Short mmCIF file of C-alpha atoms in Angstrom, two decimals:
data_model
loop_
_atom_site.label_atom_id
_atom_site.label_comp_id
_atom_site.label_asym_id
_atom_site.label_seq_id
_atom_site.Cartn_x
_atom_site.Cartn_y
_atom_site.Cartn_z
CA UNK A 399 0.00 0.00 0.00
CA UNK A 400 1.43 3.35 -0.95
CA UNK A 401 1.70 6.15 1.57
CA UNK A 402 -0.67 8.28 -0.51
CA UNK A 403 -3.56 5.86 -0.06
CA UNK A 404 -2.65 4.89 3.52
CA UNK A 405 -4.55 7.23 5.85
CA UNK A 406 -1.90 7.54 8.61
CA UNK A 407 0.59 8.18 5.79
CA UNK A 408 -1.49 11.11 4.51
CA UNK A 409 -1.57 12.69 7.98
CA UNK A 410 2.18 12.09 8.42
CA UNK A 411 2.91 13.82 5.14
CA UNK A 412 1.06 16.92 6.37
CA UNK A 413 2.59 17.03 9.86
CA UNK A 414 6.28 16.15 10.02
CA UNK A 415 6.59 15.47 13.80
CA UNK A 416 4.25 12.51 13.34
CA UNK A 417 6.42 10.97 10.61
CA UNK A 418 6.64 7.17 11.11
CA UNK A 419 5.14 7.53 14.58
CA UNK A 420 1.51 7.53 13.57
CA UNK A 421 1.71 4.45 11.37
CA UNK A 422 3.76 2.61 14.00
CA UNK A 423 1.09 3.41 16.58
CA UNK A 424 -1.67 2.39 14.14
CA UNK A 425 0.04 -0.91 13.29
CA UNK A 426 0.74 -1.78 16.93
CA UNK A 427 -2.51 -0.61 18.45
CA UNK A 428 -3.68 -2.71 21.38
CA UNK A 429 -0.23 -4.11 22.14
CA UNK A 430 0.26 -4.33 25.86
CA UNK A 431 3.71 -2.92 26.38
CA UNK A 432 4.94 0.29 28.00
CA UNK A 433 6.77 1.58 24.93
CA UNK A 434 3.70 1.24 22.70
CA UNK A 435 1.55 2.93 25.34
CA UNK A 436 4.02 5.81 25.54
CA UNK A 437 3.99 6.08 21.76
CA UNK A 438 0.18 6.10 21.67
CA UNK A 439 0.09 8.87 24.29
CA UNK A 440 2.66 10.90 22.35
CA UNK A 441 0.81 10.48 19.06
CA UNK A 442 -2.53 11.42 20.64
CA UNK A 443 -0.98 14.59 22.10
CA UNK A 444 0.62 15.56 18.81
CA UNK A 445 -2.54 14.86 16.83
CA UNK A 446 -4.07 17.89 18.56
CA UNK A 447 -1.69 20.05 16.55
CA UNK A 448 -2.92 18.66 13.25
CA UNK A 449 -5.37 21.21 11.86
CA UNK A 450 -7.97 20.58 9.17
CA UNK A 451 -6.52 23.46 7.20
CA UNK A 452 -3.41 21.34 6.56
CA UNK A 453 -5.42 19.09 4.28
CA UNK A 454 -6.74 21.95 2.12
CA UNK A 455 -4.66 22.89 -0.88
CA UNK A 456 -5.23 26.64 -1.45
CA UNK A 457 -4.16 26.43 -5.09
CA UNK A 458 -6.58 23.63 -5.98
CA UNK A 459 -9.33 25.28 -3.99
CA UNK A 460 -8.90 28.62 -5.76
CA UNK A 461 -8.91 26.86 -9.15
CA UNK A 462 -12.18 25.14 -8.24
CA UNK A 463 -13.79 28.39 -7.04
CA UNK A 464 -12.69 30.13 -10.22
CA UNK A 465 -14.12 27.32 -12.36
CA UNK A 466 -17.46 27.46 -10.51
CA UNK A 467 -17.61 31.24 -11.03
CA UNK A 468 -16.95 30.93 -14.76
CA UNK A 469 -19.63 28.23 -15.06
CA UNK A 470 -22.17 30.34 -13.16
CA UNK A 471 -21.55 33.35 -15.41
CA UNK A 472 -21.91 31.15 -18.48
CA UNK A 473 -25.28 29.85 -17.27
CA UNK A 474 -26.54 33.41 -16.56
CA UNK A 475 -25.26 34.62 -19.92
CA UNK A 476 -26.90 31.71 -21.77
CA UNK A 477 -30.21 32.27 -19.96
CA UNK A 478 -30.19 36.01 -20.74
CA UNK A 479 -29.57 35.45 -24.46
CA UNK A 480 -32.05 32.58 -24.60
CA UNK A 481 -29.48 30.26 -26.08
CA UNK A 482 -30.97 26.82 -26.56
CA UNK A 483 -28.18 24.40 -26.12
CA UNK A 484 -30.37 21.47 -27.10
CA UNK A 485 -31.21 23.04 -30.45
CA UNK A 486 -27.57 23.77 -31.03
CA UNK A 487 -26.63 20.22 -30.15
CA UNK A 488 -29.41 18.85 -32.39
CA UNK A 489 -27.98 20.75 -35.32
CA UNK A 490 -24.37 19.88 -34.71
CA UNK A 491 -24.89 16.22 -33.84
CA UNK A 492 -28.25 15.05 -35.21
CA UNK A 493 -27.36 11.37 -34.91
CA UNK A 494 -27.51 11.56 -31.16
CA UNK A 495 -31.13 12.72 -31.26
CA UNK A 496 -32.42 10.15 -33.74
CA UNK A 497 -35.30 7.98 -32.58
CA UNK A 498 -34.69 4.63 -31.07
CA UNK A 499 -33.76 1.85 -33.40
CA UNK A 500 -33.22 -1.83 -33.16
CA UNK A 501 -34.65 -4.85 -31.48
CA UNK A 502 -35.60 -3.20 -28.22
CA UNK A 503 -38.31 -0.90 -29.68
CA UNK A 504 -40.91 -2.91 -31.59
CA UNK A 505 -43.35 -0.03 -32.10
CA UNK A 506 -40.76 2.16 -33.69
CA UNK A 507 -39.49 -0.68 -35.80
CA UNK A 508 -43.04 -1.42 -37.03
CA UNK A 509 -43.73 2.16 -38.00
CA UNK A 510 -40.51 2.50 -39.83
CA UNK A 511 -41.13 -0.75 -41.65
CA UNK A 512 -44.54 0.38 -43.04
CA UNK A 513 -43.22 3.75 -44.02
CA UNK A 514 -46.72 5.22 -43.62
CA UNK A 515 -46.87 6.93 -40.30
CA UNK A 516 -49.63 9.48 -41.16
CA UNK A 517 -52.40 7.08 -42.24
CA UNK A 518 -54.59 8.02 -45.22
CA UNK A 519 -53.22 10.73 -47.41
CA UNK A 520 -56.51 12.77 -47.66
CA UNK A 521 -56.76 12.80 -43.89
CA UNK A 522 -53.18 13.76 -43.48
CA UNK A 523 -53.50 16.65 -45.88
CA UNK A 524 -55.23 19.34 -43.93
CA UNK A 525 -54.19 22.23 -46.02
CA UNK A 526 -54.84 25.61 -44.41
CA UNK A 527 -58.03 24.56 -42.60
CA UNK A 528 -58.33 25.78 -39.10
CA UNK A 529 -58.47 23.00 -36.55
CA UNK A 530 -60.24 23.35 -33.27
CA UNK A 531 -58.96 20.78 -30.94
CA UNK A 532 -59.79 20.37 -27.35
CA UNK A 533 -57.92 17.99 -25.17
CA UNK A 534 -59.78 16.66 -22.22
CA UNK A 535 -57.67 16.88 -19.16
CA UNK A 536 -58.77 13.45 -17.87
CA UNK A 537 -58.60 10.95 -20.67
CA UNK A 538 -56.68 13.06 -23.17
CA UNK A 539 -59.06 12.13 -26.00
CA UNK A 540 -59.07 14.59 -28.84
CA UNK A 541 -62.51 15.92 -29.92
CA UNK A 542 -62.67 17.87 -33.07
CA UNK A 543 -65.27 20.72 -33.25
CA UNK A 544 -66.45 20.27 -29.70
CA UNK A 545 -66.71 23.59 -28.15
CA UNK A 546 -69.40 25.78 -26.63
CA UNK A 547 -69.97 28.86 -24.58
CA UNK A 548 -69.47 28.78 -20.95
CA UNK A 549 -72.87 28.15 -19.26
CA UNK A 550 -73.68 29.60 -15.92
CA UNK A 551 -75.28 26.83 -13.89
CA UNK A 552 -77.89 27.64 -11.22
CA UNK A 553 -78.20 25.40 -8.24
CA UNK A 554 -81.53 25.11 -6.32
CA UNK A 555 -81.61 24.55 -2.65
CA UNK A 556 -84.26 21.92 -1.79
CA UNK A 557 -85.39 21.41 1.80
CA UNK A 558 -88.24 19.03 2.82
CA UNK A 559 -91.46 20.85 3.98
CA UNK A 560 -93.22 18.29 6.27
CA UNK A 561 -90.84 17.46 8.98
CA UNK A 562 -92.17 14.94 11.57
CA UNK A 563 -90.60 13.10 14.42
CA UNK A 564 -91.23 9.40 14.44
CA UNK A 565 -90.84 7.02 17.25
CA UNK A 566 -88.07 4.64 16.68
CA UNK A 567 -88.86 1.00 16.71
CA UNK A 568 -88.49 -0.40 20.20
CA UNK A 569 -86.29 -3.31 20.71
CA UNK A 570 -88.19 -6.34 21.67
CA UNK A 571 -86.69 -9.60 22.43
CA UNK A 572 -88.09 -12.63 20.82
CA UNK A 573 -89.23 -14.27 24.07
CA UNK A 574 -92.34 -16.50 24.10
CA UNK A 575 -95.46 -14.91 25.68
CA UNK A 576 -95.74 -17.59 28.37
CA UNK A 577 -92.25 -16.98 29.65
CA UNK A 578 -92.83 -13.22 29.67
CA UNK A 579 -95.97 -13.76 31.79
CA UNK A 580 -94.06 -16.00 34.15
CA UNK A 581 -91.34 -13.44 34.78
CA UNK A 582 -93.85 -10.62 35.13
CA UNK A 583 -95.82 -12.57 37.76
CA UNK A 584 -92.63 -13.41 39.62
CA UNK A 585 -91.65 -9.77 40.01
CA UNK A 586 -95.21 -8.80 40.87
CA UNK A 587 -95.28 -11.31 43.72
CA UNK A 588 -91.90 -10.22 44.84
CA UNK A 589 -93.14 -6.63 45.05
CA UNK A 590 -96.20 -7.57 47.02
CA UNK A 591 -94.40 -9.16 49.60
CA UNK B 1308 12.30 6.66 26.50
CA UNK B 1309 14.23 9.84 27.19
CA UNK B 1310 15.63 8.24 30.36
CA UNK B 1311 17.09 5.41 28.32
CA UNK B 1312 18.63 7.87 25.92
CA UNK B 1313 20.23 9.57 28.91
CA UNK B 1314 21.75 6.25 30.03
CA UNK B 1315 23.29 5.64 26.61
CA UNK B 1316 24.44 9.24 26.29
CA UNK B 1317 26.21 8.92 29.64
CA UNK B 1318 27.73 5.65 28.47
CA UNK B 1319 29.05 7.33 25.33
CA UNK B 1320 30.40 10.20 27.42
CA UNK B 1321 32.22 7.84 29.78
CA UNK B 1322 33.65 5.87 26.85
CA UNK B 1323 34.81 9.19 25.40
CA UNK B 1324 37.13 9.56 28.40
CA UNK B 1325 39.20 6.70 27.00
CA UNK B 1326 38.28 6.49 23.32
CA UNK B 1327 38.47 9.54 21.11
CA UNK B 1328 35.84 9.58 18.38
CA UNK B 1329 34.50 6.19 17.21
CA UNK B 1330 31.00 7.08 18.47
CA UNK B 1331 29.49 4.98 15.69
CA UNK B 1332 31.57 1.98 16.70
CA UNK B 1333 30.53 2.34 20.33
CA UNK B 1334 26.88 2.70 19.30
CA UNK B 1335 27.04 -0.39 17.12
CA UNK B 1336 28.69 -2.46 19.87
CA UNK B 1337 25.90 -1.34 22.19
CA UNK B 1338 23.35 -2.37 19.58
CA UNK B 1339 24.90 -5.84 19.39
CA UNK B 1340 24.84 -6.10 23.19
CA UNK B 1341 21.19 -4.97 23.40
CA UNK B 1342 20.21 -7.51 20.74
CA UNK B 1343 22.03 -10.25 22.65
CA UNK B 1344 24.18 -10.72 19.57
CA UNK B 1345 27.85 -10.89 18.69
CA UNK B 1346 29.88 -8.37 16.74
CA UNK B 1347 32.88 -8.56 14.49
CA UNK B 1348 35.07 -5.47 14.45
CA UNK B 1349 37.19 -4.98 11.40
CA UNK B 1350 39.79 -2.27 11.12
CA UNK B 1351 43.45 -1.56 10.69
CA UNK B 1352 45.76 -2.14 13.64
CA UNK B 1353 45.97 0.60 16.24
CA UNK B 1354 42.39 1.87 15.96
CA UNK B 1355 41.52 1.06 19.58
CA UNK B 1356 39.25 -1.88 18.80
CA UNK B 1357 40.39 -3.87 21.81
CA UNK B 1358 40.41 -0.83 24.05
CA UNK B 1359 36.85 0.07 23.08
CA UNK B 1360 35.53 -3.39 23.95
CA UNK B 1361 37.48 -3.49 27.21
CA UNK B 1362 36.20 -0.04 28.20
CA UNK B 1363 32.58 -0.96 27.51
CA UNK B 1364 32.93 -4.14 29.56
CA UNK B 1365 34.27 -2.09 32.45
CA UNK B 1366 31.43 0.42 32.21
CA UNK B 1367 28.88 -2.36 32.37
CA UNK B 1368 30.49 -4.20 35.24
CA UNK B 1369 30.74 -7.36 33.17
CA UNK B 1370 33.27 -10.14 33.44
CA UNK B 1371 35.69 -9.58 30.61
CA UNK B 1372 38.14 -12.00 29.06
CA UNK B 1373 40.43 -11.71 26.10
CA UNK B 1374 41.61 -14.42 23.73
CA UNK B 1375 44.54 -13.54 21.54
CA UNK B 1376 44.08 -15.82 18.56
CA UNK B 1377 47.14 -17.42 17.02
CA UNK B 1378 47.49 -20.35 14.62
CA UNK B 1379 48.59 -22.65 17.43
CA UNK B 1380 45.65 -21.84 19.69
CA UNK B 1381 43.66 -24.98 20.55
CA UNK B 1382 39.88 -25.22 21.14
CA UNK B 1383 40.51 -26.29 24.73
CA UNK B 1384 42.39 -23.02 25.23
CA UNK B 1385 39.07 -21.30 24.68
CA UNK B 1386 36.52 -23.65 26.18
CA UNK B 1387 38.57 -25.01 29.05
CA UNK B 1388 39.74 -28.51 29.83
CA UNK B 1389 39.81 -31.19 32.52
CA UNK B 1390 42.86 -31.17 34.73
CA UNK B 1391 43.98 -33.71 37.31
CA UNK B 1392 43.63 -32.37 40.80
CA UNK B 1393 44.98 -34.04 43.89
CA UNK B 1394 43.04 -33.52 47.08
CA UNK B 1395 43.79 -35.50 50.27
CA UNK B 1396 45.75 -38.14 48.41
CA UNK B 1397 43.02 -38.67 45.82
CA UNK B 1398 43.40 -37.71 42.23
CA UNK B 1399 40.40 -36.59 40.23
CA UNK B 1400 39.57 -34.73 37.03
CA UNK B 1401 38.36 -31.21 37.55
CA UNK B 1402 37.02 -28.91 34.86
CA UNK B 1403 39.10 -25.78 34.47
CA UNK B 1404 36.91 -23.22 32.64
CA UNK B 1405 38.52 -21.40 29.72
CA UNK B 1406 38.29 -17.71 28.87
CA UNK B 1407 34.94 -18.26 27.16
CA UNK B 1408 33.38 -18.36 30.64
CA UNK B 1409 32.89 -14.62 30.89
CA UNK B 1410 30.23 -12.09 29.95
CA UNK B 1411 32.22 -10.31 27.29
CA UNK B 1412 34.73 -12.35 25.34
CA UNK B 1413 37.08 -10.43 23.13
CA UNK B 1414 38.44 -12.74 20.45
CA UNK B 1415 41.30 -10.65 19.15
CA UNK B 1416 42.37 -11.26 15.55
CA UNK B 1417 39.98 -14.14 15.19
CA UNK B 1418 41.12 -14.84 11.62
CA UNK B 1419 44.53 -15.88 12.92
CA UNK B 1420 43.09 -18.95 14.68
CA UNK B 1421 42.58 -22.21 12.81
CA UNK B 1422 39.03 -23.08 11.68
CA UNK B 1423 38.90 -25.79 14.36
CA UNK B 1424 39.57 -23.24 17.08
CA UNK B 1425 37.27 -20.67 15.49
CA UNK B 1426 34.46 -23.19 15.50
CA UNK B 1427 34.99 -23.76 19.23
CA UNK B 1428 33.38 -20.36 19.64
CA UNK B 1429 30.38 -21.29 17.47
CA UNK B 1430 28.44 -23.17 20.10
CA UNK B 1431 29.17 -20.52 22.69
CA UNK B 1432 28.00 -17.75 20.36
CA UNK B 1433 24.81 -19.44 19.24
CA UNK B 1434 23.74 -21.68 22.10
CA UNK B 1435 25.35 -19.80 25.00
CA UNK B 1436 26.79 -23.06 26.21
CA UNK B 1437 30.05 -25.01 25.96
CA UNK B 1438 30.42 -28.75 25.52
CA UNK B 1439 33.66 -30.32 26.73
CA UNK B 1440 33.84 -34.08 26.42
CA UNK B 1441 30.46 -35.38 27.46
CA UNK B 1442 29.55 -32.44 29.66
CA UNK B 1443 27.73 -29.28 28.63
CA UNK B 1444 28.19 -26.11 30.64
CA UNK B 1445 25.79 -23.17 30.50
CA UNK B 1446 27.41 -19.79 30.14
CA UNK B 1447 26.64 -16.90 32.41
CA UNK B 1448 24.24 -14.38 30.85
CA UNK B 1449 24.60 -11.85 29.31
CA UNK B 1450 27.19 -13.32 26.97
CA UNK B 1451 28.74 -11.67 23.93
CA UNK B 1452 31.63 -12.45 21.67
CA UNK B 1453 33.24 -9.39 20.21
CA UNK B 1454 35.84 -10.47 17.71
CA UNK B 1455 38.32 -8.31 15.86
CA UNK B 1456 40.14 -8.86 12.60
CA UNK B 1457 42.50 -6.89 10.41
CA UNK B 1458 41.70 -6.42 6.75
CA UNK B 1459 45.42 -6.48 5.94
CA UNK B 1460 48.14 -9.04 6.59
CA UNK B 1461 46.00 -11.81 5.16
CA UNK B 1462 48.91 -14.22 4.82
CA UNK B 1463 48.76 -17.07 7.25
CA UNK B 1464 45.20 -16.23 8.27
CA UNK B 1465 42.04 -18.29 8.11
CA UNK B 1466 39.15 -16.11 6.92
CA UNK B 1467 35.96 -16.88 8.82
CA UNK B 1468 33.74 -19.35 6.96
CA UNK B 1469 30.36 -17.91 5.88
CA UNK B 1470 28.48 -20.08 8.38
CA UNK B 1471 30.49 -18.62 11.23
CA UNK B 1472 30.45 -15.05 9.91
CA UNK B 1473 26.63 -15.27 9.71
CA UNK B 1474 26.53 -15.82 13.46
CA UNK B 1475 27.86 -12.34 14.06
CA UNK B 1476 24.97 -9.91 14.18
CA UNK B 1477 27.07 -6.98 13.01
CA UNK B 1478 30.32 -6.48 11.22
CA UNK B 1479 31.50 -3.11 12.46
CA UNK B 1480 33.93 -1.24 10.31
CA UNK B 1481 36.40 0.77 12.38
CA UNK B 1482 37.75 3.71 10.43
CA UNK B 1483 40.69 6.04 10.97
CA UNK B 1484 40.13 9.08 13.20
CA UNK B 1485 39.90 12.56 11.71
CA UNK B 1486 42.77 15.07 11.99
CA UNK B 1487 41.24 16.78 15.03
CA UNK B 1488 40.50 13.46 16.70
CA UNK B 1489 44.04 12.24 16.11
CA UNK B 1490 45.43 15.44 17.64
CA UNK B 1491 43.30 14.78 20.69
CA UNK B 1492 44.53 11.18 20.84
CA UNK B 1493 48.11 12.40 20.74
CA UNK B 1494 47.43 14.94 23.50
CA UNK B 1495 45.73 12.32 25.62
CA UNK B 1496 48.20 9.47 25.32
CA UNK B 1497 51.54 11.10 24.52
CA UNK B 1498 51.43 13.39 27.53
CA UNK B 1499 51.83 12.39 31.14
CA UNK B 1500 50.12 9.07 31.83
CA UNK B 1501 46.95 9.66 33.78
CA UNK B 1502 44.83 6.90 35.21
CA UNK B 1503 41.29 7.57 34.02
CA UNK B 1504 38.73 6.32 36.47
CA UNK B 1505 35.60 4.99 34.88
CA UNK B 1506 32.18 5.05 36.48
CA UNK B 1507 30.16 1.84 36.27
CA UNK B 1508 27.01 2.78 34.42
CA UNK B 1509 25.10 -0.49 34.11
CA UNK B 1510 25.11 -3.91 35.71
CA UNK B 1511 24.08 -7.34 34.45
CA UNK B 1512 20.47 -6.98 35.56
CA UNK B 1513 20.11 -3.57 33.91
CA UNK B 1514 21.50 -5.02 30.74
CA UNK B 1515 19.12 -7.99 30.74
CA UNK B 1516 16.18 -5.61 31.32
CA UNK B 1517 17.33 -3.41 28.44
CA UNK B 1518 17.62 -6.48 26.21
CA UNK B 1519 13.99 -7.34 27.02
CA UNK B 1520 12.92 -3.76 26.36
CA UNK B 1521 14.65 -3.70 22.98
CA UNK B 1522 12.35 -6.41 21.68
CA UNK B 1523 9.30 -4.39 22.79
CA UNK B 1524 10.09 -1.37 20.63
CA UNK B 1525 7.25 -1.23 18.08
CA UNK B 1526 7.87 -1.20 14.36
CA UNK B 1527 5.48 -0.15 11.58
CA UNK B 1528 4.48 -2.85 9.11
CA UNK B 1529 5.85 -1.00 6.08
CA UNK B 1530 9.26 -0.52 7.75
CA UNK B 1531 9.34 -4.21 8.66
CA UNK B 1532 8.45 -5.12 5.08
CA UNK B 1533 11.20 -2.83 3.79
CA UNK B 1534 13.78 -4.57 6.00
CA UNK B 1535 12.81 -7.95 4.55
CA UNK B 1536 12.80 -6.52 1.01
CA UNK B 1537 16.35 -5.21 1.50
CA UNK B 1538 17.56 -8.67 2.54
CA UNK B 1539 15.66 -10.33 -0.32
CA UNK B 1540 17.20 -7.86 -2.76
CA UNK B 1541 20.67 -9.15 -1.84
CA UNK B 1542 19.62 -12.55 -3.16
CA UNK B 1543 17.96 -11.17 -6.30
CA UNK B 1544 20.73 -8.77 -7.36
CA UNK B 1545 22.74 -11.34 -9.32
CA UNK B 1546 24.48 -8.66 -11.39
CA UNK B 1547 26.59 -7.69 -8.40
CA UNK B 1548 26.04 -10.22 -5.63
CA UNK B 1549 26.85 -13.89 -6.01
CA UNK B 1550 25.44 -15.02 -2.65
CA UNK B 1551 22.88 -13.03 -0.69
CA UNK B 1552 22.10 -12.79 3.01
CA UNK B 1553 20.23 -15.40 5.03
CA UNK B 1554 16.93 -14.89 6.92
CA UNK B 1555 19.13 -14.39 9.97
CA UNK B 1556 19.93 -11.02 8.41
CA UNK B 1557 16.23 -10.05 8.32
CA UNK B 1558 15.84 -10.92 12.00
CA UNK B 1559 19.05 -9.07 12.82
CA UNK B 1560 18.05 -6.02 10.81
CA UNK B 1561 14.75 -5.55 12.66
CA UNK B 1562 16.22 -6.33 16.07
CA UNK B 1563 19.18 -3.99 15.54
CA UNK B 1564 16.85 -1.25 14.29
CA UNK B 1565 14.85 -1.61 17.50
CA UNK B 1566 18.01 -1.36 19.59
CA UNK B 1567 19.11 1.76 17.72
CA UNK B 1568 15.70 3.34 18.35
CA UNK B 1569 16.06 2.58 22.08
CA UNK B 1570 19.56 4.06 22.20
CA UNK B 1571 18.35 7.20 20.47
CA UNK B 1572 15.40 7.50 22.85
CA UNK B 1573 12.73 6.85 20.24
CA UNK B 1574 9.65 4.75 20.89
CA UNK B 1575 9.41 3.58 17.28
CA UNK B 1576 11.69 2.20 14.59
CA UNK B 1577 12.50 4.54 11.75
CA UNK B 1578 13.60 4.00 8.15
CA UNK B 1579 16.80 5.82 9.10
CA UNK B 1580 17.61 2.92 11.43
CA UNK B 1581 17.41 0.50 8.52
CA UNK B 1582 19.54 2.76 6.32
CA UNK B 1583 22.20 3.04 9.01
CA UNK B 1584 22.24 -0.62 10.00
CA UNK B 1585 21.98 -2.27 6.59
CA UNK B 1586 25.77 -1.93 6.17
CA UNK B 1587 26.94 -3.66 9.38
CA UNK B 1588 24.17 -6.25 9.08
CA UNK B 1589 24.79 -7.22 5.47
CA UNK B 1590 28.46 -6.59 4.69
CA UNK B 1591 29.69 -9.92 6.06
CA UNK B 1592 26.70 -11.85 4.72
CA UNK B 1593 27.03 -11.14 1.02
CA UNK B 1594 29.62 -12.30 -1.48
CA UNK B 1595 30.23 -10.11 -4.51
CA UNK B 1596 30.60 -11.74 -7.91
CA UNK B 1597 33.70 -11.53 -10.04
CA UNK B 1598 32.32 -8.77 -12.26
CA UNK B 1599 31.61 -6.48 -9.30
CA UNK B 1600 35.07 -7.14 -7.83
CA UNK B 1601 36.67 -6.47 -11.21
CA UNK B 1602 34.96 -3.07 -11.28
CA UNK B 1603 36.44 -2.35 -7.86
CA UNK B 1604 33.05 -2.32 -6.17
CA UNK B 1605 33.01 -2.76 -2.40
CA UNK B 1606 30.34 -4.59 -0.40
CA UNK B 1607 29.19 -1.26 1.02
CA UNK B 1608 28.70 0.04 -2.55
CA UNK B 1609 26.51 -2.97 -3.35
CA UNK B 1610 24.47 -2.39 -0.17
CA UNK B 1611 24.07 1.30 -1.03
CA UNK B 1612 22.79 0.30 -4.47
CA UNK B 1613 20.17 -1.93 -2.82
CA UNK B 1614 19.14 0.77 -0.33
CA UNK B 1615 18.66 3.24 -3.17
CA UNK B 1616 16.51 0.72 -5.00
CA UNK B 1617 14.35 -0.45 -2.07
CA UNK B 1618 12.67 2.74 -0.88
#
């Protein structure tokens, strides 16, 4: 493994006092011996001096910022002038924008094979006739000559005139009459005494 | 870790009372001692190789012995032998330990001894024990062999075989002092003889603790991998090197790098440690091919080439 891809090696290259120490500590971590423990303590103390700023390359960073600025200005400039990059690309490299071909797209292959994609010629030829087409938002079916004025609809409020309160049907258990009599008599006698 | 650095700095300072310059040599001997290894010092005569080793042994309060190697030196002169001892009318064999029974053994001019005698040191260096007859004797720890040899006067010498040279952790090259250092040497030793008193800085127990601590110094994976790649490169570089270093060199490289980090008061191994120690670790473990020798290339040049390649 090269030092560039080895993480302790990267830190060591940025902070010279840790040179060879950090990787030794990393490779011998967990070893129970006083020298390793002393090394670990020393490395931990020195790691506090390693700042994040050491890993930032000011030159690369300024190049990146400059590139982002240039790109931003280009986008604003293109938007202001209404430059259509897709149109430009379509003109310069039309092959890229050709329809799908080959085995994967049967529909396209079928259409291309017939060569007649517009149907009957008299239907296809519309000339300079004005077409009124309305597309329904739900099923997207096209209806020719289907239009009308906007109609104001009036809604009537209907409220029932004869309001009556009806007694709800009482709940009655399906108990035979004889048994009902028997229970009634029992409670009657109990009340009498 | 700073306390340890202070110990080694003091040790260097004390050595400086006797030895002028040669800080690198002292540091490398200390590295060998901390790694529990042996060192081979190579340099021209009169460069204070023996004095350096003797001084360090004194500073560490270690038992020091010196073996002056000659072609007629026998293995038993190094290891020791059984002698007949008479006590109360009874005669019995008693083992008389040789000079190898010390903490620091200085094998002076080791290439002057025969291969048989040289190999008597092998077991002691590697196994820290000596076998005499059927008995094996453990050596007192810490134990180091610090051998010296001269790169000149090769006639009548027995160059160390590769197998034995490999057992030395480091081959330390002792160079001439600079003009200023030589002036200081002259002032120090040509004037009135003064008895320099040395302070004992470490003892055996301290040294054993420091040896344990050396192995605990952490090393990053990529530095460890680089050490192994450097050693492997000595085997792959056939354009210059005929025979490369053994895996013992990889172990030695990492261990010595850890020791250097400890001496310098660091709690981690650095790539600089590998760059500094690749020379003493590898120079006695590689054999240059004919083409490289024809071009006048030294072993250090070949090692430098490898270090430049393996980043």
